mmCIF file of C-alpha atoms in Angstrom:
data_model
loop_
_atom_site.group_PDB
_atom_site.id
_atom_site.type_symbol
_atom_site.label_atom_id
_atom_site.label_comp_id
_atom_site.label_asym_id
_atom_site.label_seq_id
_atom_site.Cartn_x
_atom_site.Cartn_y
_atom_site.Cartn_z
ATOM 1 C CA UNK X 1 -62.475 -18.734 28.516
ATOM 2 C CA UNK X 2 -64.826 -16.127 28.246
ATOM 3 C CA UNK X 3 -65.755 -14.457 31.696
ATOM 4 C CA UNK X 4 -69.012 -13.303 32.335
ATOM 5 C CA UNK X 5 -70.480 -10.466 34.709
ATOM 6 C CA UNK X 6 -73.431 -11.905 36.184
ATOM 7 C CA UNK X 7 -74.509 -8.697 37.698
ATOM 8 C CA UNK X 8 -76.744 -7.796 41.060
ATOM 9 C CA UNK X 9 -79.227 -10.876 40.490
ATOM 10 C CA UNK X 10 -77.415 -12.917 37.913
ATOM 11 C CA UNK X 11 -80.132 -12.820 35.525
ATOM 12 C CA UNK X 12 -79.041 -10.188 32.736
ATOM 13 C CA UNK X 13 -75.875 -12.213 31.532
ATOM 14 C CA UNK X 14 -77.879 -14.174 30.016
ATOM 15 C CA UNK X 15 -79.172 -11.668 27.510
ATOM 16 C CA UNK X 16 -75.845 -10.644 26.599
ATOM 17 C CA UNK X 17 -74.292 -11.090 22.703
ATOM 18 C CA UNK X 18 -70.761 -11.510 24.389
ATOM 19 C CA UNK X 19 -69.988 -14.860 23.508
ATOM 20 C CA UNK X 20 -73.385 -15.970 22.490
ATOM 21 C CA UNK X 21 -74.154 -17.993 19.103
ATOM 22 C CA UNK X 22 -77.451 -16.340 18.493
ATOM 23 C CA UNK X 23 -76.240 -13.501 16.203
ATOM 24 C CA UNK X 24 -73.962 -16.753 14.054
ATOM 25 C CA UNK X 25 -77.283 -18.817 14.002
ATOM 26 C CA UNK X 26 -79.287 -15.791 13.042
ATOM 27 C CA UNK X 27 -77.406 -15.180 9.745
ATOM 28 C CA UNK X 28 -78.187 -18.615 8.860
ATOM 29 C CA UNK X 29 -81.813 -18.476 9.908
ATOM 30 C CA UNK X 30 -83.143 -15.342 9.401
ATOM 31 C CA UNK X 31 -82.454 -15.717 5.229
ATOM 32 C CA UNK X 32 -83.980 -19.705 5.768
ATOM 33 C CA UNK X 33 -87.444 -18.492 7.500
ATOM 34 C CA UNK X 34 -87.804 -15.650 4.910
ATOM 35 C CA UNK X 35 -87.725 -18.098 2.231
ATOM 36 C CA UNK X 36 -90.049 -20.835 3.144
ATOM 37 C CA UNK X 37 -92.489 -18.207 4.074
ATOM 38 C CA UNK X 38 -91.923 -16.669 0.774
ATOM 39 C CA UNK X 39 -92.853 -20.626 -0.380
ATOM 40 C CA UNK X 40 -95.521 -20.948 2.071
ATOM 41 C CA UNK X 41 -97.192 -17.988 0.832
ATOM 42 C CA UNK X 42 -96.953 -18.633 -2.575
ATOM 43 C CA UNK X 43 -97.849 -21.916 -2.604
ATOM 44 C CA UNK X 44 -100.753 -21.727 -0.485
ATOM 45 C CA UNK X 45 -101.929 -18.745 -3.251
ATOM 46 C CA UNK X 46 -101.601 -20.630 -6.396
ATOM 47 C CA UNK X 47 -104.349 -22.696 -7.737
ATOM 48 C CA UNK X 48 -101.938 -25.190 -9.182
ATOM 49 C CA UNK X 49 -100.504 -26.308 -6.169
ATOM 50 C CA UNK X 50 -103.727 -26.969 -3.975
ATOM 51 C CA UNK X 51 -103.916 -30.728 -4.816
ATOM 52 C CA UNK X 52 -100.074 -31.428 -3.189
ATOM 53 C CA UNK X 53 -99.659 -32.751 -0.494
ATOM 54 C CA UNK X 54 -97.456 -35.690 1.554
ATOM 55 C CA UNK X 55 -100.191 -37.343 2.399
ATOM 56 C CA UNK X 56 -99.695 -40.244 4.540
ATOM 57 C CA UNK X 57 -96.156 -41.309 3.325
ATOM 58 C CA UNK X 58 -94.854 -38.176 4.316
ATOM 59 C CA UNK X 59 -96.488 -38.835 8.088
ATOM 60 C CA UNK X 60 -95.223 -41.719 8.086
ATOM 61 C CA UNK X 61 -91.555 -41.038 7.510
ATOM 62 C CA UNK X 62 -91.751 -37.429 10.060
ATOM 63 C CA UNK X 63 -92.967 -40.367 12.486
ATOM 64 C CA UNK X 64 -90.200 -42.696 11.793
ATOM 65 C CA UNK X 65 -87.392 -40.124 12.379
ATOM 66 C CA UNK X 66 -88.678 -38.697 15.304
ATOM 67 C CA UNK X 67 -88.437 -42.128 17.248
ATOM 68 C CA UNK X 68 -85.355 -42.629 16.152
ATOM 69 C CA UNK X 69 -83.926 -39.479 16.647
ATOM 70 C CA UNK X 70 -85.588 -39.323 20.126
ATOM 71 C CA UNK X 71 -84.052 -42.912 20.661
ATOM 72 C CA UNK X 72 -80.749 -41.907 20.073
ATOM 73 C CA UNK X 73 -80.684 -39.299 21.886
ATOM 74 C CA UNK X 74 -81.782 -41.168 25.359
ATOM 75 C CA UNK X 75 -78.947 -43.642 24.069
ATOM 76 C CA UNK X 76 -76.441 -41.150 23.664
ATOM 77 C CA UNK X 77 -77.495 -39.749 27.545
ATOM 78 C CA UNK X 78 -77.693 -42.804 29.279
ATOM 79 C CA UNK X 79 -74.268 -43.570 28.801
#
């Protein structure tokens, strides 16, 4: 178990890297957020990709896995 010095007002542990799983989950999302604004950019730039877009099918489907991801999750705490 990792034990943690909470300091004179128990606020500054919290900013710690001792244990945390920020600097893990920012090797995998730091190179992931460069690249699709490298794709945003150049997609956004280039007059051949202006007409794509997901249109209502793609709406539709964002919609559909929200509710049931928010659905399961509810499920999964009420138990």
């Amino acid at each position: 178990m990792i034990q943690y010095d909470p300091g004179k007002w128990s606020v500054f542990f919290a900013c710690s890297l001792r244990g945390s799983v920020f600097p893990k989950a920012f090797v995998w999302a730091a190179p992931c957020s460069a690249l699709s604004l490298c794709l945003h950019t150049y997609l956004h730039n280039n007059a051949n990709f202006q007409e794509i877009s997901a249109g209502d099918v793609g709406a539709s489907v964002l919609s559909g896995f929200t509710f049931i991801l928010g659905f399961l999750v509810v499920f999964r705490s009420q138990q």
